[in-house]
């Protein structure tokens, strides 16, 4: 079909032409005298994206799913006990990974559409007098429901319980898009993939480790090989990697970091707030509900929109077949009940106007009663403002 | 600025990723045994795009402006007399090229916003009893006003006047987008550039020559070197070119021809009719006027939209600065009075939704009284139909 | 520095322009209706490269190191006993991975420069009356020494010992370059990375599993998450993946498979034999020794060339700094004692002439007594023949 | 065929990956507020490459052949008389272009293999007492014979004759590779194409005009349209172009200028001298003769190598078919008598080792009596030195 496809799933996101060009390069010897220039550039700049002033960042040839594993095997003892709120599909899968790797997970169930509950975390930790829980696993932004958890509150809950557990955070759909404050929130392990806020193809896993987490690496008794940070640390210290790095993706990551810092991380976050406001204005004008039940938890990277009557899969399929628009489907407990618009990465208002226009047409085609143009007019009222202004409004 | 820029000037058009990739290739020796495979593939397929079953096509490392010159110097005697309607900026510049090259141009003036007038052509030719006029120069689709002339009617006018003049047609903003029927309309020379319907960067000029026009090449007394078809014919016959060809652009042209034929030329024309209908529906919903005064002459590749009060340049600038949207400005007689939306090449409805959304916001930002969302709702009503259906409606 | 760099390490190899172009593509939704077309195309064709007519192939977003882990955790019970010859650095690292993951490795030491010893494997298995050894781990082509082991002989050794152990083969630097006959050799697990014979950047791990190995997946008790084939099998059956795939690399792999099959796997192997013969002829003309002690074990993908007196690192550095030529260094037990020329992937004789020319100059610059041009003249004598002829000679 | 093709014709030259990437970009509106940044960057830097401190540079969507025309029609009156030495095929074609455009050319014949003869130019001008000769047309580096003319001597010849004729120089295969000193040599018009020293695909013509030449533009009576500098000057003054520019090629030219200035023009010239010395050393070791008869005229961008007995076309074909090596053929008077190795643009010694290796094998395959490896050994002796050293040797 002619023209560009509009990719509005919440990952992979659009890879900017600059990044595609940066990856279109001949291979190099990863043991050459110049390779460390590439690796160190990346490892020096990644902590800034994570809001981390001490600790270290690491890059693996893997995905976010691999980083779940890496975050656990490098910090936990074999069979360790961990605590994890389950409030969406990706929280569920993180828990599932931990379970398969032999860890005992105390799960805190939340209704999908709500964020992780700091009070429940507090209470569970407070009950753990012997401090047998080694870590709390939290998904920052739950991609399946469009809900962002309050990590500052989670941190307060842990501190209030005076519990030494590590805070391990999945930031796959937040890092690089939303403000992420590893230092401020005392996150011990933050993990991400390349294919969302970093505007890259999937294939790189990113791990941020606090000093406290790093201190666990040698002591942790979990078996590990590919994800073993001991080798990675040793080799990274020399500017190299323990095995062949995914070099084309590293070239791309350098350029995506260039773009993030050229725009400025605060501006990136403000832009995502701005774009999300426009989407939510359109949803409201369509008289549809978000899966996210509370405005304070609205995700600025993905909106999950409820559609009663099992129409969501039809709308998604219509958008794809007729309008060259990829929307996200409902997953897990909300499969069939909603569709998702990803609004993260290399996006601007006009790209979202196209997505909202396509969504509106697909909704109408499927018989949803939408006032023509209403969503687009509402989005316009947001997009005609500027991003910084929008962020201030969102902050009020 | 993050995200994609939206290019909606009437040329250059968006270069599809496939074409960009095709041009990202190492150079080759243009005198190698395999070069003829590339050149012949192009020269065999170009005539189909022109609707030409006999005659020949040629490709120059030049632009449409160069093809004006090539079309004249290869068919006319030095100082020859030609007839040319002037009904927009590009008709004007074609005439200007002819004049500079020493030809005497009988100009037929039309108000901008109307097409070439077949009756005026007929009358001028009928008055030329001694047949001193060697050619009639017509711009098929006037990019400055969004007006398409009726070439079948022009042909009838020439035939009715029983005049032997060549019909030389500028198809720069029509060929590859609108139906072009060189055989049926007995066009003798058709010229185009690479950067519009061919979805390429500028840098190639394309020339189609009927048998009648080819018969003029040796006889024509105009001096010429770079654009001399005598060398081109001689070398093309062997599969080669008289001088170094613009090889990267030829690689791209092969791929753009692949895309045109995969979609099918009729489907390409239907799609352009469909997209244009959506744009015109939006313009009507905004209560704005097209420069084109007559629905039968509406261009399906570009719409020129009048804005009173000198607001057009402000709207164009606002769209560019705030919404990453490039619109076309008024040129020549209509400078400052209108803005143009190009809707040709590698486009689909959602891309136009973005452009119309950005236009609507820029109009509102400049104080134009537009009902929010009205244009987009009107366009949706068109785009929810399918392209073939739209063409039929347009044909009624 | 101007001009192309010459990459002659034994991986990553040169990525052909076609593959680079194939990866220069916009991202797509990996849950779209069309994604299975991409994945199935790859999974259908990979087994042919492995010489496998039953069984299944899998692709992971990881590297060959990850495939070591995947090959073990999906087939072995926790703490299982395995047998592994150690005859070079990559055999050593495979063993190290197994050890870290908690397996007990019976190591069979061979001097570096010799291949895996089938008789030693036979004897060790014959001694294991209770069949407590679950697998034999063999590196097919030892990249550190330029030695290829005889897998047919290894298979005979296992069969002669009437032992049920799985045969797990690291084919990282052989698969896609050398003939690999999974069926014929009854290899149970074959593993590879994308960055050698597949002519891709690193970032994909490839796993081939025989029916016998697949039957172990559910029963194996090793903990696993990222590399868990149970999810992979379940999702691949539907045309999808259990987590976000490394899509840009999959696009590249499709194109690299196109190239391998266009050339023909037999021709690929013949070409590698041809290129390797040229390199070995040059080495002989330089009066230098290969690390590989036995002509029947000469690797056709990499030659490791001994240099006495600690000159190897100087030669490598000189080649890099002065001639834009990357050669491989000695690793592990042979660190500092040799340099390596990788001759695998997208290569032709003239590329090797450049590499040999650069090597010859670097050797001379470092004071090695080489007759100028001798190596190049010897290589010419090979390269002037054709690849098929060379293979026949090699087979004699 | 696998691996890279080796392109050693004297144009088009290898396009560096950086330049290919720079051209892989979305199109932009060439009437946007930001387009002048691109154009001015190019027009500001081109004069430096030409060695021109006053005067102006221009870029056309055309080729070097087009620049022949542009150089003449913008400076000469209709039917003007010009003087031109003919000492090779490109001198011949320049003369042919001038003749076709209606100019009267006084041709000074030189045997092919010798440069333009300053004394002959002096004498012809001295005889032109009435100063009816408006220009002297000289090809700086004759690509067909590998001969570089001495422009300083040509300038002295003109000055000694006290003749006001313009000096119009074809620098197609010299500018960007060899030192070009427009100011010092008082060249009035210098012309080039993009596909040689500028390391680009063909498709851009480059014109440098001295103040004296610029003063002729308005007065010159030659008819012209596409190549008319009057429009170009007027539009360039505003940062724009008179018609659609070949934007993708302009992106490439920016990057090629970046590369030229990063290396430094003097280093570029030294590198070309170095590479050429290596080629000539190999030719001497093969006991073959250059077409160029005098060492002081040896071209540093192309070597034309005589082969008696009509073997040259066979060698060229063999190199192409068997070794993926493109060599240049003999043209015009020397057709069939020689083959050419282009050694200009983005090249380094190892690339030339490959080309010389392939040439040596093709020569041997065709039965030419060559001592195996002799040419390569001779080239090594040059390439083991450094470029600056080589230049000094060449200067002695």
mmCIF file of N, CA and C in Angstrom, chain B residues 4 7 9 11-13 15 20-21 23-25 27-34 61-63 65-66 69 97 100-101 195 201-203 223-228 231 243-246 248-249 317 320 326-327 331, chain D residues 4 7 9 11-13 15 20-21 23-34 61-63 65-66 69 97 100-101 195 201-203 223-228 231 243-246 248-249 317 320 326-327 331:
data_model
loop_
_atom_site.group_PDB
_atom_site.id
_atom_site.type_symbol
_atom_site.label_atom_id
_atom_site.label_comp_id
_atom_site.label_asym_id
_atom_site.label_seq_id
_atom_site.Cartn_x
_atom_site.Cartn_y
_atom_site.Cartn_z
ATOM 1 N N UNK B 4 8.461 12.987 12.382
ATOM 2 C CA UNK B 4 8.623 13.216 10.956
ATOM 3 C C UNK B 4 8.088 14.582 10.567
ATOM 4 N N UNK B 7 5.711 16.726 4.473
ATOM 5 C CA UNK B 7 6.057 17.454 3.246
ATOM 6 C C UNK B 7 4.852 17.466 2.317
ATOM 7 N N UNK B 9 4.293 20.140 -0.030
ATOM 8 C CA UNK B 9 4.440 21.005 -1.188
ATOM 9 C C UNK B 9 4.182 20.132 -2.421
ATOM 10 N N UNK B 11 5.825 19.104 -4.722
ATOM 11 C CA UNK B 11 7.077 18.651 -5.298
ATOM 12 C C UNK B 11 8.225 19.449 -4.739
ATOM 13 N N UNK B 12 9.324 18.810 -4.309
ATOM 14 C CA UNK B 12 9.495 17.373 -4.365
ATOM 15 C C UNK B 12 8.509 16.675 -3.448
ATOM 16 N N UNK B 13 8.181 15.441 -3.812
ATOM 17 C CA UNK B 13 7.251 14.661 -3.010
ATOM 18 C C UNK B 13 8.044 13.714 -2.113
ATOM 19 N N UNK B 15 9.871 10.674 -0.880
ATOM 20 C CA UNK B 15 10.568 9.548 -1.505
ATOM 21 C C UNK B 15 10.318 8.309 -0.645
ATOM 22 N N UNK B 20 14.539 5.152 -1.486
ATOM 23 C CA UNK B 20 15.761 5.590 -0.788
ATOM 24 C C UNK B 20 16.748 4.440 -0.653
ATOM 25 N N UNK B 21 16.210 3.283 -0.297
ATOM 26 C CA UNK B 21 17.097 2.121 -0.175
ATOM 27 C C UNK B 21 17.732 1.752 -1.517
ATOM 28 N N UNK B 23 18.556 3.608 -3.850
ATOM 29 C CA UNK B 23 19.603 4.562 -4.228
ATOM 30 C C UNK B 23 20.834 4.444 -3.346
ATOM 31 N N UNK B 24 20.687 3.722 -2.251
ATOM 32 C CA UNK B 24 21.816 3.573 -1.317
ATOM 33 C C UNK B 24 22.679 2.413 -1.802
ATOM 34 N N UNK B 25 23.350 2.627 -2.892
ATOM 35 C CA UNK B 25 24.123 1.551 -3.527
ATOM 36 C C UNK B 25 25.456 2.059 -4.004
ATOM 37 N N UNK B 27 28.488 2.722 -6.471
ATOM 38 C CA UNK B 27 28.512 3.091 -7.884
ATOM 39 C C UNK B 27 29.019 1.924 -8.728
ATOM 40 N N UNK B 28 28.669 1.978 -9.986
ATOM 41 C CA UNK B 28 29.129 0.975 -10.946
ATOM 42 C C UNK B 28 29.694 1.701 -12.163
ATOM 43 N N UNK B 29 30.426 0.945 -12.935
ATOM 44 C CA UNK B 29 30.954 1.478 -14.184
ATOM 45 C C UNK B 29 29.812 1.547 -15.205
ATOM 46 N N UNK B 30 29.525 2.750 -15.678
ATOM 47 C CA UNK B 30 28.422 2.904 -16.636
ATOM 48 C C UNK B 30 28.831 2.452 -18.039
ATOM 49 N N UNK B 31 30.037 1.943 -18.165
ATOM 50 C CA UNK B 31 30.429 1.353 -19.450
ATOM 51 C C UNK B 31 30.625 -0.168 -19.308
ATOM 52 N N UNK B 32 30.117 -0.720 -18.207
ATOM 53 C CA UNK B 32 30.275 -2.159 -17.971
ATOM 54 C C UNK B 32 29.320 -2.955 -18.859
ATOM 55 N N UNK B 33 29.572 -4.247 -18.980
ATOM 56 C CA UNK B 33 28.665 -5.086 -19.776
ATOM 57 C C UNK B 33 27.256 -5.167 -19.195
ATOM 58 N N UNK B 34 27.099 -4.863 -17.913
ATOM 59 C CA UNK B 34 25.774 -5.032 -17.304
ATOM 60 C C UNK B 34 24.973 -3.734 -17.211
ATOM 61 N N UNK B 61 20.212 13.660 -16.923
ATOM 62 C CA UNK B 61 20.623 14.155 -15.608
ATOM 63 C C UNK B 61 20.336 15.647 -15.576
ATOM 64 N N UNK B 62 19.102 15.992 -15.283
ATOM 65 C CA UNK B 62 18.680 17.393 -15.305
ATOM 66 C C UNK B 62 17.350 17.471 -14.554
ATOM 67 N N UNK B 63 16.632 18.551 -14.706
ATOM 68 C CA UNK B 63 15.325 18.676 -14.044
ATOM 69 C C UNK B 63 14.271 18.988 -15.104
ATOM 70 N N UNK B 65 12.962 21.724 -15.733
ATOM 71 C CA UNK B 65 13.369 22.944 -16.438
ATOM 72 C C UNK B 65 14.288 22.609 -17.607
ATOM 73 N N UNK B 66 15.173 21.658 -17.393
ATOM 74 C CA UNK B 66 16.030 21.205 -18.488
ATOM 75 C C UNK B 66 15.222 20.537 -19.586
ATOM 76 N N UNK B 69 13.877 22.842 -22.123
ATOM 77 C CA UNK B 69 14.876 23.141 -23.145
ATOM 78 C C UNK B 69 15.044 21.967 -24.115
ATOM 79 N N UNK B 97 11.527 30.235 -20.910
ATOM 80 C CA UNK B 97 12.636 29.417 -21.412
ATOM 81 C C UNK B 97 12.694 29.482 -22.934
ATOM 82 N N UNK B 100 14.067 32.846 -24.114
ATOM 83 C CA UNK B 100 15.513 32.970 -23.918
ATOM 84 C C UNK B 100 16.305 32.169 -24.944
ATOM 85 N N UNK B 101 15.720 31.076 -25.386
ATOM 86 C CA UNK B 101 16.425 30.238 -26.351
ATOM 87 C C UNK B 101 16.250 30.769 -27.771
ATOM 88 N N UNK B 195 10.866 14.305 -9.503
ATOM 89 C CA UNK B 195 10.560 14.621 -8.104
ATOM 90 C C UNK B 195 9.070 14.786 -7.789
ATOM 91 N N UNK B 201 13.942 12.027 -5.630
ATOM 92 C CA UNK B 201 14.558 13.349 -5.550
ATOM 93 C C UNK B 201 14.604 13.972 -6.948
ATOM 94 N N UNK B 202 14.681 15.281 -7.004
ATOM 95 C CA UNK B 202 14.907 15.939 -8.291
ATOM 96 C C UNK B 202 16.292 15.572 -8.808
ATOM 97 N N UNK B 203 16.472 15.648 -10.110
ATOM 98 C CA UNK B 203 17.776 15.361 -10.692
ATOM 99 C C UNK B 203 17.698 14.566 -11.976
ATOM 100 N N UNK B 223 20.830 24.937 -32.095
ATOM 101 C CA UNK B 223 22.081 24.433 -31.527
ATOM 102 C C UNK B 223 21.803 23.754 -30.185
ATOM 103 N N UNK B 224 22.597 22.756 -29.871
ATOM 104 C CA UNK B 224 22.386 22.021 -28.632
ATOM 105 C C UNK B 224 23.579 21.111 -28.397
ATOM 106 N N UNK B 225 23.855 20.834 -27.171
ATOM 107 C CA UNK B 225 24.953 19.911 -26.853
ATOM 108 C C UNK B 225 24.516 18.968 -25.734
ATOM 109 N N UNK B 226 24.412 19.483 -24.503
ATOM 110 C CA UNK B 226 24.045 18.615 -23.380
ATOM 111 C C UNK B 226 22.709 17.922 -23.615
ATOM 112 N N UNK B 227 21.765 18.650 -24.221
ATOM 113 C CA UNK B 227 20.427 18.084 -24.396
ATOM 114 C C UNK B 227 20.225 17.469 -25.776
ATOM 115 N N UNK B 228 21.311 17.270 -26.490
ATOM 116 C CA UNK B 228 21.195 16.791 -27.868
ATOM 117 C C UNK B 228 20.707 15.344 -27.916
ATOM 118 N N UNK B 231 22.932 12.354 -29.973
ATOM 119 C CA UNK B 231 23.863 11.490 -29.240
ATOM 120 C C UNK B 231 23.120 10.499 -28.352
ATOM 121 N N UNK B 243 27.092 10.409 -22.022
ATOM 122 C CA UNK B 243 27.997 10.884 -20.964
ATOM 123 C C UNK B 243 27.558 10.237 -19.660
ATOM 124 N N UNK B 244 28.343 10.435 -18.612
ATOM 125 C CA UNK B 244 28.082 9.749 -17.341
ATOM 126 C C UNK B 244 26.639 9.956 -16.875
ATOM 127 N N UNK B 245 25.908 8.881 -16.673
ATOM 128 C CA UNK B 245 24.533 9.025 -16.190
ATOM 129 C C UNK B 245 24.486 9.215 -14.673
ATOM 130 N N UNK B 246 23.374 9.747 -14.205
ATOM 131 C CA UNK B 246 23.185 9.955 -12.755
ATOM 132 C C UNK B 246 22.723 8.632 -12.160
ATOM 133 N N UNK B 248 22.847 6.828 -9.365
ATOM 134 C CA UNK B 248 22.081 6.575 -8.132
ATOM 135 C C UNK B 248 20.608 6.903 -8.363
ATOM 136 N N UNK B 249 20.354 7.937 -9.145
ATOM 137 C CA UNK B 249 18.961 8.284 -9.437
ATOM 138 C C UNK B 249 18.325 7.257 -10.378
ATOM 139 N N UNK B 317 3.914 29.823 7.153
ATOM 140 C CA UNK B 317 5.007 29.917 8.110
ATOM 141 C C UNK B 317 4.660 29.270 9.446
ATOM 142 N N UNK B 320 4.789 25.544 9.180
ATOM 143 C CA UNK B 320 6.177 25.071 9.133
ATOM 144 C C UNK B 320 6.824 25.132 10.520
ATOM 145 N N UNK B 326 5.104 21.352 5.711
ATOM 146 C CA UNK B 326 5.482 22.227 4.596
ATOM 147 C C UNK B 326 4.318 22.346 3.618
ATOM 148 N N UNK B 327 3.812 23.548 3.468
ATOM 149 C CA UNK B 327 2.783 23.839 2.468
ATOM 150 C C UNK B 327 3.419 24.681 1.375
ATOM 151 N N UNK B 331 2.739 31.683 -6.108
ATOM 152 C CA UNK B 331 3.851 32.077 -6.982
ATOM 153 C C UNK B 331 3.341 33.058 -8.029
ATOM 154 N N UNK D 4 32.582 -7.503 -2.306
ATOM 155 C CA UNK D 4 32.490 -6.188 -2.928
ATOM 156 C C UNK D 4 33.079 -6.221 -4.325
ATOM 157 N N UNK D 7 35.786 -1.012 -7.986
ATOM 158 C CA UNK D 7 35.514 -0.025 -9.034
ATOM 159 C C UNK D 7 36.751 0.831 -9.245
ATOM 160 N N UNK D 9 37.471 2.312 -12.450
ATOM 161 C CA UNK D 9 37.394 3.202 -13.596
ATOM 162 C C UNK D 9 37.671 4.608 -13.072
ATOM 163 N N UNK D 11 36.093 7.169 -12.787
ATOM 164 C CA UNK D 11 34.836 7.868 -12.565
ATOM 165 C C UNK D 11 33.711 7.141 -13.261
ATOM 166 N N UNK D 12 32.581 6.929 -12.548
ATOM 167 C CA UNK D 12 32.372 7.386 -11.179
ATOM 168 C C UNK D 12 33.303 6.665 -10.221
ATOM 169 N N UNK D 13 33.602 7.367 -9.121
ATOM 170 C CA UNK D 13 34.468 6.787 -8.111
ATOM 171 C C UNK D 13 33.617 6.199 -6.985
ATOM 172 N N UNK D 15 31.650 5.907 -3.794
ATOM 173 C CA UNK D 15 30.955 6.836 -2.914
ATOM 174 C C UNK D 15 31.137 6.342 -1.479
ATOM 175 N N UNK D 20 26.858 8.139 1.161
ATOM 176 C CA UNK D 20 25.621 7.388 0.876
ATOM 177 C C UNK D 20 24.597 7.615 1.989
ATOM 178 N N UNK D 21 25.071 7.569 3.212
ATOM 179 C CA UNK D 21 24.142 7.799 4.325
ATOM 180 C C UNK D 21 23.564 9.213 4.274
ATOM 181 N N UNK D 23 22.903 10.961 1.828
ATOM 182 C CA UNK D 23 21.890 11.093 0.769
ATOM 183 C C UNK D 23 20.623 10.304 1.075
ATOM 184 N N UNK D 24 20.695 9.459 2.072
ATOM 185 C CA UNK D 24 19.530 8.641 2.435
ATOM 186 C C UNK D 24 18.646 9.451 3.385
ATOM 187 N N UNK D 25 18.029 10.458 2.839
ATOM 188 C CA UNK D 25 17.262 11.393 3.675
ATOM 189 C C UNK D 25 15.952 11.764 3.001
ATOM 190 N N UNK D 26 14.975 12.025 3.822
ATOM 191 C CA UNK D 26 13.688 12.495 3.308
ATOM 192 C C UNK D 26 13.889 13.812 2.571
ATOM 193 N N UNK D 27 13.049 14.031 1.575
ATOM 194 C CA UNK D 27 13.107 15.283 0.831
ATOM 195 C C UNK D 27 12.578 16.429 1.694
ATOM 196 N N UNK D 28 12.996 17.607 1.320
ATOM 197 C CA UNK D 28 12.537 18.817 1.999
ATOM 198 C C UNK D 28 12.051 19.809 0.958
ATOM 199 N N UNK D 29 11.322 20.783 1.431
ATOM 200 C CA UNK D 29 10.865 21.862 0.560
ATOM 201 C C UNK D 29 12.048 22.776 0.258
ATOM 202 N N UNK D 30 12.377 22.898 -1.013
ATOM 203 C CA UNK D 30 13.528 23.733 -1.382
ATOM 204 C C UNK D 30 13.172 25.223 -1.353
ATOM 205 N N UNK D 31 11.950 25.524 -0.942
ATOM 206 C CA UNK D 31 11.596 26.939 -0.731
ATOM 207 C C UNK D 31 11.339 27.221 0.746
ATOM 208 N N UNK D 32 11.797 26.298 1.604
ATOM 209 C CA UNK D 32 11.583 26.461 3.045
ATOM 210 C C UNK D 32 12.537 27.507 3.602
ATOM 211 N N UNK D 33 12.250 27.994 4.820
ATOM 212 C CA UNK D 33 13.157 28.969 5.437
ATOM 213 C C UNK D 33 14.545 28.391 5.725
ATOM 214 N N UNK D 34 14.659 27.068 5.790
ATOM 215 C CA UNK D 34 15.954 26.493 6.176
ATOM 216 C C UNK D 34 16.792 26.023 4.980
ATOM 217 N N UNK D 61 22.069 20.809 -11.468
ATOM 218 C CA UNK D 61 21.620 19.423 -11.607
ATOM 219 C C UNK D 61 21.953 18.991 -13.023
ATOM 220 N N UNK D 62 23.182 18.560 -13.223
ATOM 221 C CA UNK D 62 23.661 18.181 -14.553
ATOM 222 C C UNK D 62 24.959 17.407 -14.370
ATOM 223 N N UNK D 63 25.712 17.223 -15.417
ATOM 224 C CA UNK D 63 26.988 16.518 -15.315
ATOM 225 C C UNK D 63 28.088 17.415 -15.857
ATOM 226 N N UNK D 65 29.511 17.242 -18.619
ATOM 227 C CA UNK D 65 29.161 17.594 -19.999
ATOM 228 C C UNK D 65 28.277 18.843 -20.026
ATOM 229 N N UNK D 66 27.367 18.907 -19.089
ATOM 230 C CA UNK D 66 26.533 20.108 -18.986
ATOM 231 C C UNK D 66 27.356 21.327 -18.613
ATOM 232 N N UNK D 69 28.890 23.104 -21.464
ATOM 233 C CA UNK D 69 27.936 24.032 -22.075
ATOM 234 C C UNK D 69 27.764 25.288 -21.218
ATOM 235 N N UNK D 97 31.413 19.841 -28.147
ATOM 236 C CA UNK D 97 30.300 20.586 -27.541
ATOM 237 C C UNK D 97 30.302 22.033 -28.013
ATOM 238 N N UNK D 100 29.089 22.292 -31.614
ATOM 239 C CA UNK D 100 27.645 22.119 -31.740
ATOM 240 C C UNK D 100 26.863 23.337 -31.299
ATOM 241 N N UNK D 101 27.426 24.044 -30.327
ATOM 242 C CA UNK D 101 26.736 25.224 -29.822
ATOM 243 C C UNK D 101 26.998 26.437 -30.706
ATOM 244 N N UNK D 195 31.123 13.213 -9.672
ATOM 245 C CA UNK D 195 31.386 11.771 -9.596
ATOM 246 C C UNK D 195 32.857 11.384 -9.624
ATOM 247 N N UNK D 201 27.823 10.210 -6.563
ATOM 248 C CA UNK D 201 27.244 9.782 -7.833
ATOM 249 C C UNK D 201 27.265 10.959 -8.821
ATOM 250 N N UNK D 202 27.249 10.661 -10.099
ATOM 251 C CA UNK D 202 27.089 11.717 -11.092
ATOM 252 C C UNK D 202 25.713 12.350 -10.928
ATOM 253 N N UNK D 203 25.591 13.579 -11.363
ATOM 254 C CA UNK D 203 24.298 14.263 -11.308
ATOM 255 C C UNK D 203 24.392 15.720 -10.891
ATOM 256 N N UNK D 223 22.404 32.322 -26.478
ATOM 257 C CA UNK D 223 21.110 31.953 -25.887
ATOM 258 C C UNK D 223 21.307 30.846 -24.858
ATOM 259 N N UNK D 224 20.486 30.839 -23.834
ATOM 260 C CA UNK D 224 20.626 29.832 -22.763
ATOM 261 C C UNK D 224 19.406 29.901 -21.876
ATOM 262 N N UNK D 225 19.061 28.825 -21.304
ATOM 263 C CA UNK D 225 17.925 28.799 -20.375
ATOM 264 C C UNK D 225 18.298 27.978 -19.137
ATOM 265 N N UNK D 226 18.369 26.637 -19.298
ATOM 266 C CA UNK D 226 18.659 25.779 -18.142
ATOM 267 C C UNK D 226 19.977 26.163 -17.490
ATOM 268 N N UNK D 227 20.957 26.498 -18.295
ATOM 269 C CA UNK D 227 22.287 26.790 -17.757
ATOM 270 C C UNK D 227 22.522 28.283 -17.529
ATOM 271 N N UNK D 228 21.474 29.058 -17.582
ATOM 272 C CA UNK D 228 21.625 30.511 -17.506
ATOM 273 C C UNK D 228 22.072 30.938 -16.106
ATOM 274 N N UNK D 231 19.834 33.806 -13.888
ATOM 275 C CA UNK D 231 18.853 33.363 -12.893
ATOM 276 C C UNK D 231 19.525 32.756 -11.667
ATOM 277 N N UNK D 243 15.308 26.811 -10.020
ATOM 278 C CA UNK D 243 14.368 25.691 -10.211
ATOM 279 C C UNK D 243 14.753 24.599 -9.224
ATOM 280 N N UNK D 244 13.938 23.561 -9.161
ATOM 281 C CA UNK D 244 14.110 22.533 -8.143
ATOM 282 C C UNK D 244 15.535 21.973 -8.148
ATOM 283 N N UNK D 245 16.223 22.049 -7.041
ATOM 284 C CA UNK D 245 17.585 21.517 -6.982
ATOM 285 C C UNK D 245 17.566 19.994 -6.752
ATOM 286 N N UNK D 246 18.666 19.352 -7.098
ATOM 287 C CA UNK D 246 18.810 17.901 -6.882
ATOM 288 C C UNK D 246 19.197 17.678 -5.431
ATOM 289 N N UNK D 248 18.918 15.501 -2.943
ATOM 290 C CA UNK D 248 19.632 14.364 -2.332
ATOM 291 C C UNK D 248 21.123 14.459 -2.656
ATOM 292 N N UNK D 249 21.434 14.907 -3.850
ATOM 293 C CA UNK D 249 22.848 15.050 -4.209
ATOM 294 C C UNK D 249 23.486 16.214 -3.453
ATOM 295 N N UNK D 317 37.859 -7.249 -19.755
ATOM 296 C CA UNK D 317 36.720 -8.157 -19.629
ATOM 297 C C UNK D 317 37.003 -9.264 -18.611
ATOM 298 N N UNK D 320 36.772 -8.006 -15.123
ATOM 299 C CA UNK D 320 35.369 -7.779 -14.735
ATOM 300 C C UNK D 320 34.666 -9.100 -14.435
ATOM 301 N N UNK D 326 36.483 -3.507 -12.069
ATOM 302 C CA UNK D 326 36.181 -2.666 -13.226
ATOM 303 C C UNK D 326 37.376 -1.790 -13.556
ATOM 304 N N UNK D 327 37.922 -1.988 -14.726
ATOM 305 C CA UNK D 327 38.991 -1.138 -15.244
ATOM 306 C C UNK D 327 38.418 -0.302 -16.386
ATOM 307 N N UNK D 331 39.650 4.954 -25.126
ATOM 308 C CA UNK D 331 38.585 5.717 -25.786
ATOM 309 C C UNK D 331 39.176 6.441 -26.995
#
